[in-house]
Structures are given as C-alpha cells and as structure tokens.
Coordinates of N, CA and C in Angstrom, one line a residue:
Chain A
X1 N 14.9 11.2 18.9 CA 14.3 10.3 17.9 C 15.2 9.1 17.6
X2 N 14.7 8.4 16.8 CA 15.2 6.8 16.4 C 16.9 7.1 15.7
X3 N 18.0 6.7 16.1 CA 19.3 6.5 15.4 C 19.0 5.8 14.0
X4 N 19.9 5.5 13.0 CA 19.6 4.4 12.6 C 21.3 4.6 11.7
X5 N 21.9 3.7 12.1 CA 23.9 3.9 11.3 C 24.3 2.4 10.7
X6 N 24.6 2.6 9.4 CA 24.6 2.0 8.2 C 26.5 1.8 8.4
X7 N 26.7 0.6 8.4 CA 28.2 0.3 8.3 C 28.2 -1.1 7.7
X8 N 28.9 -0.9 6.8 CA 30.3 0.2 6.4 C 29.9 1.7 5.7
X9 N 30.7 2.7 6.1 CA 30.1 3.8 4.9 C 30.4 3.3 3.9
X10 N 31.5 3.1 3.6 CA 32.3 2.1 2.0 C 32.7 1.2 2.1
X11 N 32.5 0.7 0.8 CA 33.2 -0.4 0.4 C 33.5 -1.0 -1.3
X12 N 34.7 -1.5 -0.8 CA 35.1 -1.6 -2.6 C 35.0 -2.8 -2.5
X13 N 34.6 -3.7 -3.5 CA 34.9 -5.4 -3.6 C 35.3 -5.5 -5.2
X14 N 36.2 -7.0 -4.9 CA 36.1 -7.7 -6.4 C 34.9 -8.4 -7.0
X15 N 34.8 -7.7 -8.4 CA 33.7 -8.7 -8.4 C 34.3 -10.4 -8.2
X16 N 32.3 -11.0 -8.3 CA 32.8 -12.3 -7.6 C 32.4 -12.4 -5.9
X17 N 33.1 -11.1 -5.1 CA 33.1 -11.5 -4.0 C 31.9 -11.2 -3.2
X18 N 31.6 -11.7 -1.6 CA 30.9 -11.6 -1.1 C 30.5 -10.1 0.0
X19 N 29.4 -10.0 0.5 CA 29.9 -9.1 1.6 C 28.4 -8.7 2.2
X20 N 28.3 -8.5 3.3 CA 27.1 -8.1 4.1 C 27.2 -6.8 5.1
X21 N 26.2 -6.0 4.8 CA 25.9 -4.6 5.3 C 25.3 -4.8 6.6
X22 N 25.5 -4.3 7.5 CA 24.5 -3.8 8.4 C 24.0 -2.7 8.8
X23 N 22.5 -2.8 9.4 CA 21.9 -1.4 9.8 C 21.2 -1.7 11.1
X24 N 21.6 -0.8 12.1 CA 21.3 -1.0 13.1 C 20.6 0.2 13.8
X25 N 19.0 0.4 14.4 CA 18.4 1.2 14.5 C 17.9 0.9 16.3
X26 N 18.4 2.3 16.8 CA 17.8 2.5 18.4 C 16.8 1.9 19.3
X27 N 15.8 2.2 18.8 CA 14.1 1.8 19.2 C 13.6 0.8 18.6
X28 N 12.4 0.6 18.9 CA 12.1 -0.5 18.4 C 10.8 -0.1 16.7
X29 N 10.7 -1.2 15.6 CA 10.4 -0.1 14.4 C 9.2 -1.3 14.1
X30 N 8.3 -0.7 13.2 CA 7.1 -1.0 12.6 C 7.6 -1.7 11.2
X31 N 8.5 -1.0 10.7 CA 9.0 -1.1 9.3 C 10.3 -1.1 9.3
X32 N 10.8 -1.9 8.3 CA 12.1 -1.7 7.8 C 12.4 -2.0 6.2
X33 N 12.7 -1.2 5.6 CA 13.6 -1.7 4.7 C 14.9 -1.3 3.4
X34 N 15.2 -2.1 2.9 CA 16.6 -2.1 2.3 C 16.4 -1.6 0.8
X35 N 17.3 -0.4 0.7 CA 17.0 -0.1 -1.0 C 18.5 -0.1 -1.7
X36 N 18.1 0.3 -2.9 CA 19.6 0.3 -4.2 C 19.5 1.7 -4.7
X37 N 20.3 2.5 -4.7 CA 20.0 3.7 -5.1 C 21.3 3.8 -6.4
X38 N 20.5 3.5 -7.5 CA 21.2 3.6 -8.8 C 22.1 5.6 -9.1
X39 N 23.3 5.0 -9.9 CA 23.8 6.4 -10.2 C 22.4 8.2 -10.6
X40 N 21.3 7.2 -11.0 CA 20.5 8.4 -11.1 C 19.8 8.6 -10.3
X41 N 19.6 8.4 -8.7 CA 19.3 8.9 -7.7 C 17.6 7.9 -7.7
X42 N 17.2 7.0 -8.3 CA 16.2 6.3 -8.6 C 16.6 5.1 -6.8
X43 N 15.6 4.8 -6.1 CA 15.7 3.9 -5.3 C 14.9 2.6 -5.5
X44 N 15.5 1.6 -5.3 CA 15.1 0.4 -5.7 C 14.6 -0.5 -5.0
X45 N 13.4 -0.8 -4.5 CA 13.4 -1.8 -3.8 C 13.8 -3.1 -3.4
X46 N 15.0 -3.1 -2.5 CA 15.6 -4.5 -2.5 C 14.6 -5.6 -1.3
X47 N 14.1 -5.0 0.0 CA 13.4 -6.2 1.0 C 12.8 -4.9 1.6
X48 N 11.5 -5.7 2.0 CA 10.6 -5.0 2.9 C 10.8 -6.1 4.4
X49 N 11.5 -6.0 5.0 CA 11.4 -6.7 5.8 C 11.6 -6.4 7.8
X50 N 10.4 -6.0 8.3 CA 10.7 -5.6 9.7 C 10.8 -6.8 10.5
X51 N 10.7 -8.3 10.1 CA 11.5 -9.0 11.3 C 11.7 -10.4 10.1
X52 N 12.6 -11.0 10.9 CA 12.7 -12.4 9.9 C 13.9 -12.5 8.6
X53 N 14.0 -13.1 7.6 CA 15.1 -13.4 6.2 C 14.3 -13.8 5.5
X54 N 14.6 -13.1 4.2 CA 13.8 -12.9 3.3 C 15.2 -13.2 1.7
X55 N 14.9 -13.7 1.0 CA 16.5 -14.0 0.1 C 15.5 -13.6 -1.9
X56 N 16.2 -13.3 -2.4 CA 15.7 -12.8 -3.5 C 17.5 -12.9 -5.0
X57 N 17.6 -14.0 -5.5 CA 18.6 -13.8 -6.0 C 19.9 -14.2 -5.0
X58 N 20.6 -13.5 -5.7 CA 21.9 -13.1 -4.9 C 22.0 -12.4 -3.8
X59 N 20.6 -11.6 -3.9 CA 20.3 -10.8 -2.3 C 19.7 -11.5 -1.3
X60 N 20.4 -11.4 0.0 CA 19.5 -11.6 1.1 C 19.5 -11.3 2.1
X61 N 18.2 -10.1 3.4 CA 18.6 -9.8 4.3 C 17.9 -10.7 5.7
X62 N 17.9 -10.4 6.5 CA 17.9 -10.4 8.2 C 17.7 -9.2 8.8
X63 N 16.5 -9.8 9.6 CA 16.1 -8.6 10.6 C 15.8 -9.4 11.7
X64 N 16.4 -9.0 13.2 CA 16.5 -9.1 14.6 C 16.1 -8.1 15.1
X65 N 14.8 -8.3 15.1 CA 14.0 -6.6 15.4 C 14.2 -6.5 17.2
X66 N 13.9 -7.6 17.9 CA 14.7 -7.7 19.2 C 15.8 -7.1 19.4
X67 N 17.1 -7.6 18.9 CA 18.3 -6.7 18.9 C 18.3 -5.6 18.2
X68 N 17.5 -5.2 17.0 CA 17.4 -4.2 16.8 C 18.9 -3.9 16.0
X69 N 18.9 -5.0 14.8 CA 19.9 -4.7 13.3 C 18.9 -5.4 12.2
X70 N 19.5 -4.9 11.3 CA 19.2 -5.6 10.0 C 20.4 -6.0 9.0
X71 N 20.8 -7.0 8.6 CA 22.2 -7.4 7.8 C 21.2 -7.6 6.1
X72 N 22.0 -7.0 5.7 CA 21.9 -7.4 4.3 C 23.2 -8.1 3.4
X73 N 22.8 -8.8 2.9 CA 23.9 -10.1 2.2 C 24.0 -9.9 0.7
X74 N 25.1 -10.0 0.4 CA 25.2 -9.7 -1.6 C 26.5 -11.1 -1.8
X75 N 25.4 -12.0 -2.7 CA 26.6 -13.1 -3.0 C 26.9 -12.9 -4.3
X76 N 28.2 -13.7 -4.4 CA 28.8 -13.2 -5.9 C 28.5 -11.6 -7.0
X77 N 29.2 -10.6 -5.9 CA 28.8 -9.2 -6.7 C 29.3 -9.2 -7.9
X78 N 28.5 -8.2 -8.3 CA 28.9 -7.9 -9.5 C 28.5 -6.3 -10.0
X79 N 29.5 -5.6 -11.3 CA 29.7 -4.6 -11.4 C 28.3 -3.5 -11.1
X80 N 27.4 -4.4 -11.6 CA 25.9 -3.5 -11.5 C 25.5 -3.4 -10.2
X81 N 26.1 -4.2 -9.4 CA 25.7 -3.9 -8.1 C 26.0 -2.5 -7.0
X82 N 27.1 -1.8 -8.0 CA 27.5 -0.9 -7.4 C 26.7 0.4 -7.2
X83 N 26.7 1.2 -6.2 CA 25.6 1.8 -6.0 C 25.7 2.2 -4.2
X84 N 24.6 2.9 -4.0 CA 24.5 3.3 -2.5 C 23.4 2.2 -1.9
X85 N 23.6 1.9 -0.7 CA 22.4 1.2 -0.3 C 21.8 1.4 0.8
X86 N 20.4 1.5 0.9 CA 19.8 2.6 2.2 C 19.2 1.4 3.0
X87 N 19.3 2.0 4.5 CA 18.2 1.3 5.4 C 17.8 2.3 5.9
X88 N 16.3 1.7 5.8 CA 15.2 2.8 6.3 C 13.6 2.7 7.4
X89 N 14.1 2.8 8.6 CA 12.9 2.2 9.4 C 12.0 3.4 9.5
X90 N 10.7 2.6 10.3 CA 9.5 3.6 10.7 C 9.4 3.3 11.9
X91 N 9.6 4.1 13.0 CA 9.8 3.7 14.6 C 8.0 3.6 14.8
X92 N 8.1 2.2 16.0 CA 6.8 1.8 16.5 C 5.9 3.2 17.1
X93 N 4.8 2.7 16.0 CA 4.0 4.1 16.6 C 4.3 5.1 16.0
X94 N 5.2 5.0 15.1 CA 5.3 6.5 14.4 C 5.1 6.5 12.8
X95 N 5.3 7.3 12.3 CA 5.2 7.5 10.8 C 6.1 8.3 9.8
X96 N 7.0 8.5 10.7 CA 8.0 9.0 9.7 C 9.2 7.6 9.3
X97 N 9.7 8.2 7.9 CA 10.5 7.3 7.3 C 11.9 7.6 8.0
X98 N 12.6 7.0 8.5 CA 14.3 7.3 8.9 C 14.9 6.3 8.2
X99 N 15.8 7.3 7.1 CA 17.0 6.6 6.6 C 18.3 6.8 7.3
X100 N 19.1 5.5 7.2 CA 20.6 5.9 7.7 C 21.2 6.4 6.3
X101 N 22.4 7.0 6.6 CA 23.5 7.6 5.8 C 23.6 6.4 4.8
X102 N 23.4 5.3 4.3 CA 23.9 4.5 3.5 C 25.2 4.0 3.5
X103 N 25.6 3.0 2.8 CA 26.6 2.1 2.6 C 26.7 2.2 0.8
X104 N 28.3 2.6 0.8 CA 28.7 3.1 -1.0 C 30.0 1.9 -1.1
X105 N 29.0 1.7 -2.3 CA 29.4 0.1 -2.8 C 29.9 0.3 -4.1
X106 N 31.5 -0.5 -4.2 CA 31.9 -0.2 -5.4 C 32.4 -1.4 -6.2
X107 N 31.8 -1.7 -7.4 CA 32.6 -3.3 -7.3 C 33.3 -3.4 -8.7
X108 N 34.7 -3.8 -8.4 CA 35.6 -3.3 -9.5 C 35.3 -5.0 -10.4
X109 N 35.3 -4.7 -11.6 CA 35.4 -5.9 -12.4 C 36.8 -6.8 -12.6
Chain H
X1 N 1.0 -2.2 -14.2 CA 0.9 -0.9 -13.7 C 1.7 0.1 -13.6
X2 N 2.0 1.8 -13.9 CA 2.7 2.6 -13.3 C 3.2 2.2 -12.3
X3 N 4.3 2.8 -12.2 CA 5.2 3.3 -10.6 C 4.6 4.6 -10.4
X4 N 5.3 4.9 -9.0 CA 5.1 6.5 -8.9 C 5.9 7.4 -9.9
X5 N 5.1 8.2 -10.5 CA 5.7 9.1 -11.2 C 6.0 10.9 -10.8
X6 N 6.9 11.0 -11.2 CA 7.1 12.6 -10.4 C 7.8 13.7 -11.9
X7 N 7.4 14.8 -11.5 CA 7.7 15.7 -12.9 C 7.7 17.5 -11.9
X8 N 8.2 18.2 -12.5 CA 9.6 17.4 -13.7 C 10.7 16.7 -13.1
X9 N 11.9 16.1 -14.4 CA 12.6 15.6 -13.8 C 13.6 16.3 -13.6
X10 N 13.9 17.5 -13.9 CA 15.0 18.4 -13.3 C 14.5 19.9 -13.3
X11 N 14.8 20.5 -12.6 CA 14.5 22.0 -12.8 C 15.6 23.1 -12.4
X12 N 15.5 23.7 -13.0 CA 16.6 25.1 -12.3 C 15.5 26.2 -12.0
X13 N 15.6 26.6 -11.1 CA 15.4 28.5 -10.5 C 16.0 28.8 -9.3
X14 N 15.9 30.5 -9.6 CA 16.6 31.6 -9.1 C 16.3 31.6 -7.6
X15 N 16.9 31.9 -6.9 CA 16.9 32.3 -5.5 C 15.9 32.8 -5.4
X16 N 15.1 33.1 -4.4 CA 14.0 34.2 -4.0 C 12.5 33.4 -4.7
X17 N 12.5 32.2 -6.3 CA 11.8 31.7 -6.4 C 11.0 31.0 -6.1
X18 N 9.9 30.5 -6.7 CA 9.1 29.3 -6.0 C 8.6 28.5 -7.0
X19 N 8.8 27.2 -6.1 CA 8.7 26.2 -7.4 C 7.2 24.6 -6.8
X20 N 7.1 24.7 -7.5 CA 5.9 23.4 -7.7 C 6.6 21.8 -7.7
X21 N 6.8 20.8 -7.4 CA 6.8 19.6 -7.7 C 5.7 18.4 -7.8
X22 N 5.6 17.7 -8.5 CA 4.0 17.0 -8.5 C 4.4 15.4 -8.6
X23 N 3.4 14.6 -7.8 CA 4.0 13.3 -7.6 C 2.2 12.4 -7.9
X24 N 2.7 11.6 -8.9 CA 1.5 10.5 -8.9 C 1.6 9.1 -8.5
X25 N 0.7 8.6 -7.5 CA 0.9 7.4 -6.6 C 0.7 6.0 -7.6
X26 N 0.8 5.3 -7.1 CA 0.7 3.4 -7.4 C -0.7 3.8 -7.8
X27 N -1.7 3.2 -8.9 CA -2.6 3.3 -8.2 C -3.3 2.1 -6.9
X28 N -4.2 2.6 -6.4 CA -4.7 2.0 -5.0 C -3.9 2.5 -4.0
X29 N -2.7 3.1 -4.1 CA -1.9 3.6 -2.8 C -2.2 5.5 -2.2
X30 N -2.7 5.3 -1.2 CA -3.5 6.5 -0.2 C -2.6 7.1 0.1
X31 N -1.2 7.0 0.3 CA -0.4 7.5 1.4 C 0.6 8.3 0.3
X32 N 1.0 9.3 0.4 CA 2.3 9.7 -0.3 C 3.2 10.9 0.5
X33 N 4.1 10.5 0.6 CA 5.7 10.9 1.2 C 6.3 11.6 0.5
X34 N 7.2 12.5 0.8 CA 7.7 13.7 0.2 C 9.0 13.4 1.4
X35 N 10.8 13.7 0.2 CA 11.9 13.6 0.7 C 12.9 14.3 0.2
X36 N 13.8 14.7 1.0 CA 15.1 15.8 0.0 C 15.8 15.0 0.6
X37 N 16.8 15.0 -0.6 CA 17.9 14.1 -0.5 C 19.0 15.3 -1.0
X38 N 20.4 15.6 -0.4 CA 21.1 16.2 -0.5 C 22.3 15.3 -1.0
X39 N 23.1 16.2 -1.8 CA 24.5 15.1 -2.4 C 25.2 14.6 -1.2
X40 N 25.3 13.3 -1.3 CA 26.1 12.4 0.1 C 25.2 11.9 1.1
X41 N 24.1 12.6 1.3 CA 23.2 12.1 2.4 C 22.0 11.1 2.0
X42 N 21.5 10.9 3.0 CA 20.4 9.7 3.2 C 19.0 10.4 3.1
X43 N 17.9 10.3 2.4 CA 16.8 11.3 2.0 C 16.5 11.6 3.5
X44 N 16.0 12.6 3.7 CA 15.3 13.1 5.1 C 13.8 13.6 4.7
X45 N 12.7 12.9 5.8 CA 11.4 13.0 5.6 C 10.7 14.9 5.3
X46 N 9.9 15.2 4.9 CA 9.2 16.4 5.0 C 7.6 16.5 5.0
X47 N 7.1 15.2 4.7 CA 5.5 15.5 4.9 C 5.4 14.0 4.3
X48 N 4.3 13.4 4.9 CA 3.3 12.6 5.3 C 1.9 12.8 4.7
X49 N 1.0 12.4 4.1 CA -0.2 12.7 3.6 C -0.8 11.3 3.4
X50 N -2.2 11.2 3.7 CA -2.8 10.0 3.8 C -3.7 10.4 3.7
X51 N -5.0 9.8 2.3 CA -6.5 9.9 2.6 C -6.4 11.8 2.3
X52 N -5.5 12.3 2.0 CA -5.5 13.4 2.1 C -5.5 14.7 3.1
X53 N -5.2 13.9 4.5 CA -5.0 14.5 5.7 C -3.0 14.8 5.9
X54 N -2.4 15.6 6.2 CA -1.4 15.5 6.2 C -1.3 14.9 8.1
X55 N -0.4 13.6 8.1 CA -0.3 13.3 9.1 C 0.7 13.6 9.6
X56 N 1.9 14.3 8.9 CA 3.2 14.4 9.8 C 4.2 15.4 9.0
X57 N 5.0 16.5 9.7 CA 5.5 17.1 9.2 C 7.4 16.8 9.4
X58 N 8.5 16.9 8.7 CA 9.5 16.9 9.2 C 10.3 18.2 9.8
X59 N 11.6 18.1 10.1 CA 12.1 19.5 10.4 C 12.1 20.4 9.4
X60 N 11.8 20.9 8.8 CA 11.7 21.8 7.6 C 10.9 23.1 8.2
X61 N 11.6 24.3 6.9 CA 10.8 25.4 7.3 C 9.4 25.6 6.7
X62 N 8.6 26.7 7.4 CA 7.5 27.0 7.1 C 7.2 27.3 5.2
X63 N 8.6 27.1 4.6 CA 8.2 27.4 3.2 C 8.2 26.6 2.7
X64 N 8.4 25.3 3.1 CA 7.9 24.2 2.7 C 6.2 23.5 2.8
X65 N 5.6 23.4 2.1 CA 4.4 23.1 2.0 C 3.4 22.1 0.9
X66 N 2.7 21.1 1.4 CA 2.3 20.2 0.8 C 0.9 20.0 0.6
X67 N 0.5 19.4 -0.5 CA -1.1 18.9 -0.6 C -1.3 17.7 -1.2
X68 N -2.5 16.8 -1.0 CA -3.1 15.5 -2.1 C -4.3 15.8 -2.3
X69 N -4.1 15.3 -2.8 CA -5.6 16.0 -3.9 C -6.6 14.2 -4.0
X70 N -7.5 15.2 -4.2 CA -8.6 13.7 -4.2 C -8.6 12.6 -4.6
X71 N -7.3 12.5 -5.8 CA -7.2 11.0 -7.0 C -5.7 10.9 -5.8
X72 N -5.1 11.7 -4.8 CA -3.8 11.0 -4.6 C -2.7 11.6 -5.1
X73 N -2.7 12.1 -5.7 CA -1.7 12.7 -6.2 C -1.3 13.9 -5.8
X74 N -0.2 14.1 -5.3 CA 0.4 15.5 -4.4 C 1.0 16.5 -4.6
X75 N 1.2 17.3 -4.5 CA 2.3 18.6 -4.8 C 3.0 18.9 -3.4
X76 N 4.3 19.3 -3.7 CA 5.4 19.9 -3.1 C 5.5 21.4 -3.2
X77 N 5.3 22.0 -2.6 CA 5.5 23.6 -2.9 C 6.5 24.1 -1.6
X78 N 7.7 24.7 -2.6 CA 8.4 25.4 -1.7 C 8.8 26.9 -2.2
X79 N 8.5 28.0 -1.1 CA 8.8 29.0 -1.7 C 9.9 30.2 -0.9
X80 N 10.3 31.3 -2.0 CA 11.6 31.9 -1.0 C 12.5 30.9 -1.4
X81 N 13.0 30.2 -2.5 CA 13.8 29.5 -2.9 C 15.0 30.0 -2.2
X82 N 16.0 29.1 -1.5 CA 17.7 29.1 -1.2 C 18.5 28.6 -1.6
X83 N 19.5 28.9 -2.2 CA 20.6 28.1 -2.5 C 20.7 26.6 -1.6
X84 N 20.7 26.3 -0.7 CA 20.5 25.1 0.2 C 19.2 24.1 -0.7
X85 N 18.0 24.6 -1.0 CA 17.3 23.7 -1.2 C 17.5 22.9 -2.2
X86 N 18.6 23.4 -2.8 CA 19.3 22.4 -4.3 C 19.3 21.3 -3.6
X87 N 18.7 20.1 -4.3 CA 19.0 18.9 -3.7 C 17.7 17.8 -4.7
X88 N 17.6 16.6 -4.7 CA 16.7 15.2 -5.2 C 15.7 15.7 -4.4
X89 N 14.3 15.8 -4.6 CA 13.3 15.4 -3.9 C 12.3 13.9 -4.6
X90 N 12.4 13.4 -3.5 CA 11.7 12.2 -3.7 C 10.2 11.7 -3.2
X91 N 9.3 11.4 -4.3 CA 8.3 11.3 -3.4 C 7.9 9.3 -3.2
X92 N 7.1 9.0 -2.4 CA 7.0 8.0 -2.3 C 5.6 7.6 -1.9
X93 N 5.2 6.7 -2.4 CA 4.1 6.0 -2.4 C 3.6 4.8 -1.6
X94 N 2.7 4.9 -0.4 CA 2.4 2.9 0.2 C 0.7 3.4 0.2
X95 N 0.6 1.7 0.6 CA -1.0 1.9 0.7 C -1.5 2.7 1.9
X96 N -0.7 2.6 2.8 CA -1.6 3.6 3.7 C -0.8 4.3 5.1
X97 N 0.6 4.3 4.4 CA 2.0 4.8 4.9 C 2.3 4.2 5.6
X98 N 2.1 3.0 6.1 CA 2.3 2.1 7.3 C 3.2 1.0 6.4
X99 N 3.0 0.4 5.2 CA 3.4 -0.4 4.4 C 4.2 0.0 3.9
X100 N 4.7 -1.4 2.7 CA 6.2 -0.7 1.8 C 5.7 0.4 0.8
X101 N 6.8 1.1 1.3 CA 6.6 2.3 0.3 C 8.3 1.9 -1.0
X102 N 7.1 2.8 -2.1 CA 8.0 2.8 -3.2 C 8.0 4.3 -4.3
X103 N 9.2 4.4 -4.4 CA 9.9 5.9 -4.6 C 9.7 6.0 -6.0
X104 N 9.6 7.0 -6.5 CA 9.6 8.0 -7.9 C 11.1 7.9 -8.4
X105 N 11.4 8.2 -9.6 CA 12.6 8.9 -9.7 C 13.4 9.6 -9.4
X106 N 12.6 11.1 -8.6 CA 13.4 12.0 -8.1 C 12.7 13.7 -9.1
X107 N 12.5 14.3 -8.4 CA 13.2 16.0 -9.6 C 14.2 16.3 -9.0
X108 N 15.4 16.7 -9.8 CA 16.5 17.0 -9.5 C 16.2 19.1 -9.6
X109 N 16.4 19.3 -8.0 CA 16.0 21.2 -8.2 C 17.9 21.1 -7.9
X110 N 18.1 22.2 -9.1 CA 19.1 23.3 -8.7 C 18.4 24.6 -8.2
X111 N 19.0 25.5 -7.4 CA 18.8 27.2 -6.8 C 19.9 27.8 -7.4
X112 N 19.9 28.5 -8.3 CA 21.2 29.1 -8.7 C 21.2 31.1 -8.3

C-alpha cells in the first residue's frame, strides 16, 4: 500500500520563527490534506489540497502531486501553533484515508 | 451549521466488554469514516460507509464493526473489549468520501 513519511518527526522553534514540513507519499493520490491536531486530540482543518498552493494566514502549503510531496509553510509561529500536524492522502482509486506519523511542533515563547 | 459530532466523549470499560460509539455527520455529508488513533501515532482507517453501503474495511479484527443509518449517522461497535483497544476513535465526515473530510472530536475509550 501507499507510504506516506512526515519529516521532521519534531521540532522545537522560537516563536517568531519560520519553518516548513514535508510530506511525501509513494503513489500517486486523489486527495491530500494537512491537519492541526490540538492538545485534545480535536483535528483541524488546515488545507485540502491534492495539487497546487493554497496560503491561508500565516499558513501555507504545496502540493507536487507529480513528485509526489506536499510542504507545508508556518510564517512567524507562534505559541498556539504548537501541536501535531498530520498529512493525509487518499491513493488514486482508492478510498481509504492514510495518515503519516505526523510532525510535533513545539514553539517556545 | 454543526460539525461532526461524536458521543461520548470519554468512556471507560472492562476487558471482555462491549462498547457502542455514535458519530453525527455535517449535515448534507453521505460519507462517514471511522479512526483509532493510538497515543504517538497517526489515526489508522477502520471503515468507510457511504449512502449507507460500507465501502471499505481496514486491518482490524472481526470485532470491530460498523453501521449508518438512514439520516447518516453511524455507530462503531467493538466487542471482546482488549486492553490494546484503549486509544481516540475518530469519526469523520465528507460529502461522498472522495472529498475533504472533517473530524469529530474524538471519544477517548480506556479498557481497564
């Protein structure tokens, strides 16, 4: 079945600073996208996006569905941002959801 | 409008038991997804349901089992409770599973 590996596992930043995630998935997908998974296990919708850049805020990702990653961008973090963050495709033709392991985000004030 | 709503939001039971989870969709959204999420890990799929047909099952055992019901709204039933199945289950909602889907809260099951 479809890989899909989320790097960095961690990361600590100052707030203020910048930093971009990637997720990079095997096959080729129908779907993609990027969540926020707050301390209460609640997931957030950050981008629905299976090809193209899409920017919302301080957020914004990239998808190279040809190459087969997705980057997600966080400008000037800040403490609320801290949190797990998932990428999750749906391989072409299929219908199951695959999440990678996530990226644990810590952003010290 | 609502989000997806899921209840309860925490439960405890005993090994050997069996437990119910219930998930209400967006409304307009057909499709609802069912997910266990373990502490550290990335939710992993367990059932697919659309229109009320189940279209897809995950690796899970046979005591896992799912239904939607005519308004959309689904149950989780897992029974022969294990200590292992402590974990977030999440359910999730799109218009027709193909689209963005969006998550519940969670019920948080302990197995003690």
């Amino acid at each position: 079945g479809i890989q899909v590996e989320q790097s960095p596992p961690d990361l600590i930043l100052q707030e203020g600073a910048n930093s971009t995630l990637r997720c990079n998935f095997s096959d080729s997908v129908n779907n993609l996208q990027w969540f926020h998974q707050n301390p209460w296990g609640q997931l957030i919708n950050l981008f629905y996006i299976p090809s193209g850049t899409k920017q919302n805020g301080r957020l914004s990702a990239t998808t190279v569905a040809t190459e087969r990653y997705s980057l997600l961008y966080i400008s000037s973090s800040q403490t609320t941002d801290s949190g797990v963050y998932f990428c999750a495709v749906v391989p072409s033709g299929g219908f199951k959801t695959i999440f990678g392991a996530g990226t644990r985000l810590f952003v010290k004030a | 409008d609502a989000g997806v709503t899921q209840s309860p939001t925490h439960l405890i039971k005993t090994r050997g038991q069996q437990v119910t989870l219930r998930c209400s969709p967006i409304s307009g959204h057909k499709s609802v997804s069912w997910y266990q999420q373990v502490l550290g890990q990335g939710p992993q799929f367990i059932f697919q349901y659309y229109e009320k047909e189940e279209r897809g099952r995950g690796n899970f055992p046979d005591r896992f089992s799912a239904r939607q019901f005519p308004n959309y709204s689904s149950e989780l039933n897992v029974n022969a409770l294990l200590l292992g199945d402590s974990a977030l289950y999440l359910c999730a909602s799109s218009f027709n599973g193909n689209t963005e889907a969006f998550f519940g809260q969670g019920t948080r099951l302990t197995v003690v």
